[in-house]
Amino acid sequence: MEAIALCNTKDLSHSEWLNKRKQGIGGSDVGAIMGFNKYKSALDVYIDKTTEEDSEQDISEAAYWGTALEDVVAKEFEKRSGKKIRKKNAILQHPKYPYMLANIDREVIGEKAILECKTASTYLAADWKDDEIPPSYILQVQHYLAVTGYDKAYIAVLIGGQKFLYKEIERDDELIDNIIKEIKEFWENCVLAKKPPQSVSVSKDTINRLFKIDNGKSINLDSVYNTDLETLQGLKNTIKRLEKEKEAIETKIKFALGDNQIGNTNSYIASWKNQSRKSVDMDKLKKEFRDAYEQCLKTSTVRVLRIKEI
């Protein structure tokens, strides 16, 4: 069965393209869903698919250069491999599982194969050593092979802007079956059911994105949380105590330095230097430029976690 073209991407804006991606699971989502992405969790994917906010509005430097250098990597692959490639200006859809989407970088002419172009920093060179390929990328291309029905994939990567290599990945139907199973479960039980996946490792930013605004209601937490709340309260008290100890020691050292900029012991150097910084005089701004001050005001809402023993 051949893949279905969900839409043509040639004239799509970046925002429109992101909205189309919300209609299903793409190749870059698979590693996160299956727990093999160091930078993205299944919960991040869930938020992307179930909220209107554009999680990729602020493109990272790495993502920006990955896109900017895609053509360079693709052309170098042609040069070194002797193969001809072409763009596929479409978001592809699995014929049986319409929520499985693929936005492939290139097709290899004369083969039932795709090319995925990557860039990596020098610090990640070890991930590509010998026959190694990052697991999240293996899952990504196997997902693309599932959607397209193709037999193989090539991954070309530019490492540190100065080392180029490419590798071949054969279709793995057993792995593809596992991918389809995981994606189906995630899409039906989480995205469609509007139930966040259970995640053991969730960043503070992610949880704040998921639950931005409280609903004003109260619930009863399971008694198992008593231990967590007691521990958290204890940690907060310990931090306060340590902050006071830190301040007392800093005051003692400052008193010893007096007017002097630097003090030496046989093991340490302590410096207490003057530093200048510019800041806005808010009182003057409000008094003399009231209109400008009002125009620059913005309201932001944050949720603050507080604990009180009862």
PDB file of C-alpha atoms in Angstrom, residues 60-280:
ATOM      1  CA  SER A  60      16.714  26.550  18.687  1.00  0.00           C
ATOM      2  CA  GLU A  61      20.062  27.320  17.081  1.00  0.00           C
ATOM      3  CA  ALA A  62      20.620  23.598  16.434  1.00  0.00           C
ATOM      4  CA  ALA A  63      17.218  23.222  14.737  1.00  0.00           C
ATOM      5  CA  TYR A  64      17.758  26.399  12.694  1.00  0.00           C
ATOM      6  CA  TRP A  65      21.114  25.255  11.316  1.00  0.00           C
ATOM      7  CA  GLY A  66      19.802  21.744  10.773  1.00  0.00           C
ATOM      8  CA  THR A  67      17.183  23.195   8.407  1.00  0.00           C
ATOM      9  CA  ALA A  68      19.555  25.716   6.832  1.00  0.00           C
ATOM     10  CA  LEU A  69      22.154  23.034   6.031  1.00  0.00           C
ATOM     11  CA  GLU A  70      19.713  20.390   4.793  1.00  0.00           C
ATOM     12  CA  ASP A  71      20.404  21.174   1.120  1.00  0.00           C
ATOM     13  CA  VAL A  72      24.163  21.141   1.734  1.00  0.00           C
ATOM     14  CA  VAL A  73      23.974  17.697   3.357  1.00  0.00           C
ATOM     15  CA  ALA A  74      21.670  16.379   0.601  1.00  0.00           C
ATOM     16  CA  LYS A  75      23.959  17.571  -2.208  1.00  0.00           C
ATOM     17  CA  GLU A  76      27.005  16.093  -0.507  1.00  0.00           C
ATOM     18  CA  PHE A  77      25.182  12.768  -0.224  1.00  0.00           C
ATOM     19  CA  GLU A  78      24.552  12.822  -3.989  1.00  0.00           C
ATOM     20  CA  LYS A  79      28.204  13.643  -4.630  1.00  0.00           C
ATOM     21  CA  ARG A  80      29.640  10.899  -2.422  1.00  0.00           C
ATOM     22  CA  SER A  81      27.086   8.160  -3.017  1.00  0.00           C
ATOM     23  CA  GLY A  82      26.532   8.696  -6.728  1.00  0.00           C
ATOM     24  CA  LYS A  83      22.797   8.450  -6.151  1.00  0.00           C
ATOM     25  CA  LYS A  84      20.191  10.917  -7.396  1.00  0.00           C
ATOM     26  CA  ILE A  85      17.615  12.353  -5.022  1.00  0.00           C
ATOM     27  CA  ARG A  86      14.577  14.619  -5.168  1.00  0.00           C
ATOM     28  CA  LYS A  87      12.408  16.522  -2.744  1.00  0.00           C
ATOM     29  CA  LYS A  88       9.003  15.208  -1.771  1.00  0.00           C
ATOM     30  CA  ASN A  89       6.909  18.312  -1.129  1.00  0.00           C
ATOM     31  CA  ALA A  90       4.179  16.598   0.857  1.00  0.00           C
ATOM     32  CA  ILE A  91       3.208  15.413   4.297  1.00  0.00           C
ATOM     33  CA  LEU A  92       2.569  11.714   3.790  1.00  0.00           C
ATOM     34  CA  GLN A  93      -0.027   9.641   5.610  1.00  0.00           C
ATOM     35  CA  HIS A  94      -0.051   5.908   6.328  1.00  0.00           C
ATOM     36  CA  PRO A  95      -2.848   4.292   4.260  1.00  0.00           C
ATOM     37  CA  LYS A  96      -4.093   2.206   7.203  1.00  0.00           C
ATOM     38  CA  TYR A  97      -3.132   4.387  10.178  1.00  0.00           C
ATOM     39  CA  PRO A  98      -3.919   7.988   9.113  1.00  0.00           C
ATOM     40  CA  TYR A  99      -2.399   9.447  12.316  1.00  0.00           C
ATOM     41  CA  MET A 100       1.046   8.185  11.215  1.00  0.00           C
ATOM     42  CA  LEU A 101       2.606  11.059   9.245  1.00  0.00           C
ATOM     43  CA  ALA A 102       5.894  11.442   7.394  1.00  0.00           C
ATOM     44  CA  ASN A 103       7.646  14.561   6.176  1.00  0.00           C
ATOM     45  CA  ILE A 104      10.698  13.016   4.507  1.00  0.00           C
ATOM     46  CA  ASP A 105      13.719  15.088   3.485  1.00  0.00           C
ATOM     47  CA  ARG A 106      14.381  13.400   0.116  1.00  0.00           C
ATOM     48  CA  GLU A 107      13.485  10.372  -2.023  1.00  0.00           C
ATOM     49  CA  VAL A 108      16.237   8.349  -3.684  1.00  0.00           C
ATOM     50  CA  ILE A 109      15.510   8.045  -7.409  1.00  0.00           C
ATOM     51  CA  GLY A 110      15.515   4.485  -8.762  1.00  0.00           C
ATOM     52  CA  GLU A 111      15.202   2.940  -5.308  1.00  0.00           C
ATOM     53  CA  LYS A 112      12.361   2.520  -2.865  1.00  0.00           C
ATOM     54  CA  ALA A 113      14.388   4.521  -0.384  1.00  0.00           C
ATOM     55  CA  ILE A 114      14.459   7.800   1.507  1.00  0.00           C
ATOM     56  CA  LEU A 115      17.229  10.118   2.645  1.00  0.00           C
ATOM     57  CA  GLU A 116      17.208  11.791   6.048  1.00  0.00           C
ATOM     58  CA  CYS A 117      19.624  14.726   6.479  1.00  0.00           C
ATOM     59  CA  LYS A 118      21.098  15.549   9.875  1.00  0.00           C
ATOM     60  CA  THR A 119      23.642  17.855  11.489  1.00  0.00           C
ATOM     61  CA  ALA A 120      25.398  17.211  14.795  1.00  0.00           C
ATOM     62  CA  SER A 121      27.839  19.049  17.014  1.00  0.00           C
ATOM     63  CA  THR A 122      31.352  17.756  17.610  1.00  0.00           C
ATOM     64  CA  TYR A 123      30.285  16.735  21.120  1.00  0.00           C
ATOM     65  CA  LEU A 124      27.863  14.217  19.588  1.00  0.00           C
ATOM     66  CA  ALA A 125      30.431  12.632  17.264  1.00  0.00           C
ATOM     67  CA  ALA A 126      30.610   9.500  19.441  1.00  0.00           C
ATOM     68  CA  ASP A 127      26.928   8.832  18.702  1.00  0.00           C
ATOM     69  CA  TRP A 128      27.897   8.224  15.059  1.00  0.00           C
ATOM     70  CA  LYS A 129      31.115   6.244  15.591  1.00  0.00           C
ATOM     71  CA  ASP A 130      31.571   3.086  13.478  1.00  0.00           C
ATOM     72  CA  ASP A 131      28.092   1.652  12.822  1.00  0.00           C
ATOM     73  CA  GLU A 132      26.361   3.640  15.548  1.00  0.00           C
ATOM     74  CA  ILE A 133      23.267   5.727  14.811  1.00  0.00           C
ATOM     75  CA  PRO A 134      21.286   7.518  17.565  1.00  0.00           C
ATOM     76  CA  PRO A 135      18.268   5.327  18.461  1.00  0.00           C
ATOM     77  CA  SER A 136      15.787   8.177  17.999  1.00  0.00           C
ATOM     78  CA  TYR A 137      16.930   8.551  14.370  1.00  0.00           C
ATOM     79  CA  ILE A 138      16.611   4.815  13.726  1.00  0.00           C
ATOM     80  CA  LEU A 139      13.037   4.971  15.009  1.00  0.00           C
ATOM     81  CA  GLN A 140      12.380   8.072  12.906  1.00  0.00           C
ATOM     82  CA  VAL A 141      13.421   6.497   9.603  1.00  0.00           C
ATOM     83  CA  GLN A 142      11.709   3.171  10.373  1.00  0.00           C
ATOM     84  CA  HIS A 143       8.550   5.201  10.979  1.00  0.00           C
ATOM     85  CA  TYR A 144       9.033   6.828   7.564  1.00  0.00           C
ATOM     86  CA  LEU A 145       9.533   3.406   5.970  1.00  0.00           C
ATOM     87  CA  ALA A 146       6.302   2.247   7.616  1.00  0.00           C
ATOM     88  CA  VAL A 147       4.385   5.191   6.159  1.00  0.00           C
ATOM     89  CA  THR A 148       5.933   5.082   2.675  1.00  0.00           C
ATOM     90  CA  GLY A 149       6.207   1.312   2.339  1.00  0.00           C
ATOM     91  CA  TYR A 150       9.821   1.751   1.158  1.00  0.00           C
ATOM     92  CA  ASP A 151      12.601  -0.801   1.644  1.00  0.00           C
ATOM     93  CA  LYS A 152      15.476   1.238   3.053  1.00  0.00           C
ATOM     94  CA  ALA A 153      16.682   4.599   4.282  1.00  0.00           C
ATOM     95  CA  TYR A 154      19.920   6.537   4.169  1.00  0.00           C
ATOM     96  CA  ILE A 155      20.976   8.931   6.895  1.00  0.00           C
ATOM     97  CA  ALA A 156      23.541  11.584   5.956  1.00  0.00           C
ATOM     98  CA  VAL A 157      25.078  13.665   8.729  1.00  0.00           C
ATOM     99  CA  LEU A 158      27.446  16.633   8.917  1.00  0.00           C
ATOM    100  CA  ILE A 159      29.306  16.521  12.243  1.00  0.00           C
ATOM    101  CA  GLY A 160      30.819  19.672  13.671  1.00  0.00           C
ATOM    102  CA  GLY A 161      30.563  21.369  10.283  1.00  0.00           C
ATOM    103  CA  GLN A 162      33.613  19.450   9.024  1.00  0.00           C
ATOM    104  CA  LYS A 163      33.005  15.703   8.991  1.00  0.00           C
ATOM    105  CA  PHE A 164      30.465  14.132   6.630  1.00  0.00           C
ATOM    106  CA  LEU A 165      29.264  10.545   6.545  1.00  0.00           C
ATOM    107  CA  TYR A 166      26.205   8.587   5.497  1.00  0.00           C
ATOM    108  CA  LYS A 167      24.784   5.246   6.576  1.00  0.00           C
ATOM    109  CA  GLU A 168      22.242   2.810   5.207  1.00  0.00           C
ATOM    110  CA  ILE A 169      19.350   1.393   7.227  1.00  0.00           C
ATOM    111  CA  GLU A 170      17.344  -1.587   5.990  1.00  0.00           C
ATOM    112  CA  ARG A 171      13.625  -1.839   6.673  1.00  0.00           C
ATOM    113  CA  ASP A 172      12.968  -3.729   9.923  1.00  0.00           C
ATOM    114  CA  ASP A 173       9.381  -5.026   9.888  1.00  0.00           C
ATOM    115  CA  GLU A 174       9.549  -6.351  13.460  1.00  0.00           C
ATOM    116  CA  LEU A 175      10.617  -2.937  14.749  1.00  0.00           C
ATOM    117  CA  ILE A 176       7.999  -1.253  12.559  1.00  0.00           C
ATOM    118  CA  ASP A 177       5.287  -3.456  14.121  1.00  0.00           C
ATOM    119  CA  ASN A 178       6.429  -2.289  17.569  1.00  0.00           C
ATOM    120  CA  ILE A 179       6.434   1.353  16.438  1.00  0.00           C
ATOM    121  CA  ILE A 180       2.903   1.047  15.037  1.00  0.00           C
ATOM    122  CA  LYS A 181       1.716  -0.560  18.286  1.00  0.00           C
ATOM    123  CA  GLU A 182       3.266   2.173  20.461  1.00  0.00           C
ATOM    124  CA  ILE A 183       1.970   5.007  18.288  1.00  0.00           C
ATOM    125  CA  LYS A 184      -1.532   3.530  18.085  1.00  0.00           C
ATOM    126  CA  GLU A 185      -1.698   3.200  21.861  1.00  0.00           C
ATOM    127  CA  PHE A 186      -0.367   6.734  22.387  1.00  0.00           C
ATOM    128  CA  TRP A 187      -2.718   8.302  19.827  1.00  0.00           C
ATOM    129  CA  GLU A 188      -5.872   6.533  20.978  1.00  0.00           C
ATOM    130  CA  ASN A 189      -5.300   6.339  24.743  1.00  0.00           C
ATOM    131  CA  CYS A 190      -3.596   9.690  25.228  1.00  0.00           C
ATOM    132  CA  VAL A 191      -4.168  12.195  22.410  1.00  0.00           C
ATOM    133  CA  LEU A 192      -7.753  11.284  21.477  1.00  0.00           C
ATOM    134  CA  ALA A 193      -8.702  10.462  25.076  1.00  0.00           C
ATOM    135  CA  LYS A 194      -7.125  13.744  26.282  1.00  0.00           C
ATOM    136  CA  LYS A 195      -5.195  11.848  28.973  1.00  0.00           C
ATOM    137  CA  PRO A 196      -1.527  12.786  29.474  1.00  0.00           C
ATOM    138  CA  PRO A 197       0.888   9.843  29.340  1.00  0.00           C
ATOM    139  CA  GLN A 198       2.460   8.756  32.593  1.00  0.00           C
ATOM    140  CA  SER A 199       6.042  10.003  32.565  1.00  0.00           C
ATOM    141  CA  VAL A 200       8.729   9.397  35.179  1.00  0.00           C
ATOM    142  CA  SER A 201      10.889  12.261  33.953  1.00  0.00           C
ATOM    143  CA  VAL A 202       9.107  15.538  33.318  1.00  0.00           C
ATOM    144  CA  SER A 203      10.803  18.922  33.299  1.00  0.00           C
ATOM    145  CA  LYS A 204       9.453  21.900  35.245  1.00  0.00           C
ATOM    146  CA  ASP A 205       8.883  23.785  31.973  1.00  0.00           C
ATOM    147  CA  THR A 206       6.876  20.883  30.540  1.00  0.00           C
ATOM    148  CA  ILE A 207       4.596  20.530  33.555  1.00  0.00           C
ATOM    149  CA  ASN A 208       4.038  24.298  33.644  1.00  0.00           C
ATOM    150  CA  ARG A 209       3.074  24.253  29.947  1.00  0.00           C
ATOM    151  CA  LEU A 210       0.627  21.402  30.539  1.00  0.00           C
ATOM    152  CA  PHE A 211      -1.168  22.953  33.502  1.00  0.00           C
ATOM    153  CA  LYS A 212      -0.899  26.715  32.954  1.00  0.00           C
ATOM    154  CA  ILE A 213      -4.110  27.904  34.615  1.00  0.00           C
ATOM    155  CA  ASP A 214      -5.789  26.451  37.704  1.00  0.00           C
ATOM    156  CA  ASN A 215      -9.521  25.731  37.578  1.00  0.00           C
ATOM    157  CA  GLY A 216     -10.213  27.037  41.091  1.00  0.00           C
ATOM    158  CA  LYS A 217     -11.301  23.595  42.337  1.00  0.00           C
ATOM    159  CA  SER A 218     -10.038  21.462  45.214  1.00  0.00           C
ATOM    160  CA  ILE A 219      -9.283  17.732  45.189  1.00  0.00           C
ATOM    161  CA  ASN A 220      -8.220  15.136  47.750  1.00  0.00           C
ATOM    162  CA  LEU A 221      -4.728  13.825  47.096  1.00  0.00           C
ATOM    163  CA  ASP A 222      -3.895  10.211  47.853  1.00  0.00           C
ATOM    164  CA  SER A 223      -2.271   9.728  51.266  1.00  0.00           C
ATOM    165  CA  VAL A 224       0.874   8.498  49.500  1.00  0.00           C
ATOM    166  CA  TYR A 225       1.637  12.166  48.768  1.00  0.00           C
ATOM    167  CA  ASN A 226       1.987  12.866  52.506  1.00  0.00           C
ATOM    168  CA  THR A 227       5.554  11.568  52.349  1.00  0.00           C
ATOM    169  CA  ASP A 228       6.386  13.711  49.302  1.00  0.00           C
ATOM    170  CA  LEU A 229       4.861  16.831  50.844  1.00  0.00           C
ATOM    171  CA  GLU A 230       6.669  16.240  54.133  1.00  0.00           C
ATOM    172  CA  THR A 231       9.960  15.764  52.288  1.00  0.00           C
ATOM    173  CA  LEU A 232       9.393  18.872  50.163  1.00  0.00           C
ATOM    174  CA  GLN A 233       8.521  20.975  53.194  1.00  0.00           C
ATOM    175  CA  GLY A 234      11.642  19.684  54.936  1.00  0.00           C
ATOM    176  CA  LEU A 235      13.792  20.566  51.931  1.00  0.00           C
ATOM    177  CA  LYS A 236      12.356  24.086  51.801  1.00  0.00           C
ATOM    178  CA  ASN A 237      13.112  24.569  55.503  1.00  0.00           C
ATOM    179  CA  THR A 238      16.627  23.228  54.994  1.00  0.00           C
ATOM    180  CA  ILE A 239      17.206  25.602  52.069  1.00  0.00           C
ATOM    181  CA  LYS A 240      16.053  28.556  54.187  1.00  0.00           C
ATOM    182  CA  ARG A 241      18.415  27.526  56.995  1.00  0.00           C
ATOM    183  CA  LEU A 242      21.320  27.073  54.603  1.00  0.00           C
ATOM    184  CA  GLU A 243      20.613  30.453  52.978  1.00  0.00           C
ATOM    185  CA  LYS A 244      20.820  32.093  56.399  1.00  0.00           C
ATOM    186  CA  GLU A 245      24.098  30.277  57.156  1.00  0.00           C
ATOM    187  CA  LYS A 246      25.464  31.329  53.769  1.00  0.00           C
ATOM    188  CA  GLU A 247      24.515  34.957  54.371  1.00  0.00           C
ATOM    189  CA  ALA A 248      26.108  34.934  57.836  1.00  0.00           C
ATOM    190  CA  ILE A 249      29.412  33.577  56.490  1.00  0.00           C
ATOM    191  CA  GLU A 250      29.403  36.060  53.573  1.00  0.00           C
ATOM    192  CA  THR A 251      28.839  38.917  56.045  1.00  0.00           C
ATOM    193  CA  LYS A 252      31.724  37.692  58.187  1.00  0.00           C
ATOM    194  CA  ILE A 253      34.101  37.599  55.194  1.00  0.00           C
ATOM    195  CA  LYS A 254      32.959  41.030  53.955  1.00  0.00           C
ATOM    196  CA  PHE A 255      33.623  42.480  57.408  1.00  0.00           C
ATOM    197  CA  ALA A 256      37.127  40.973  57.335  1.00  0.00           C
ATOM    198  CA  LEU A 257      37.807  42.457  53.872  1.00  0.00           C
ATOM    199  CA  GLY A 258      36.525  45.897  54.813  1.00  0.00           C
ATOM    200  CA  ASP A 259      37.594  48.382  52.111  1.00  0.00           C
ATOM    201  CA  ASN A 260      39.939  45.875  50.472  1.00  0.00           C
ATOM    202  CA  GLN A 261      39.058  44.331  47.136  1.00  0.00           C
ATOM    203  CA  ILE A 262      40.828  40.992  47.551  1.00  0.00           C
ATOM    204  CA  GLY A 263      41.766  38.786  50.487  1.00  0.00           C
ATOM    205  CA  ASN A 264      44.021  35.702  50.362  1.00  0.00           C
ATOM    206  CA  THR A 265      44.381  32.592  52.475  1.00  0.00           C
ATOM    207  CA  ASN A 266      46.746  29.701  51.757  1.00  0.00           C
ATOM    208  CA  SER A 267      43.848  27.904  49.986  1.00  0.00           C
ATOM    209  CA  TYR A 268      41.420  30.529  48.671  1.00  0.00           C
ATOM    210  CA  ILE A 269      41.092  33.982  47.149  1.00  0.00           C
ATOM    211  CA  ALA A 270      38.075  36.072  48.164  1.00  0.00           C
ATOM    212  CA  SER A 271      37.173  39.165  46.142  1.00  0.00           C
ATOM    213  CA  TRP A 272      34.595  41.853  46.893  1.00  0.00           C
ATOM    214  CA  LYS A 273      34.632  44.162  43.880  1.00  0.00           C
ATOM    215  CA  ASN A 274      32.488  47.050  42.769  1.00  0.00           C
ATOM    216  CA  GLN A 275      30.337  46.218  39.741  1.00  0.00           C
ATOM    217  CA  SER A 276      28.169  48.647  37.799  1.00  0.00           C
ATOM    218  CA  ARG A 277      25.022  47.817  35.907  1.00  0.00           C
ATOM    219  CA  LYS A 278      22.347  49.875  34.259  1.00  0.00           C
ATOM    220  CA  SER A 279      18.719  49.449  35.184  1.00  0.00           C
ATOM    221  CA  VAL A 280      15.487  51.302  34.569  1.00  0.00           C
TER     222      VAL A 280
END
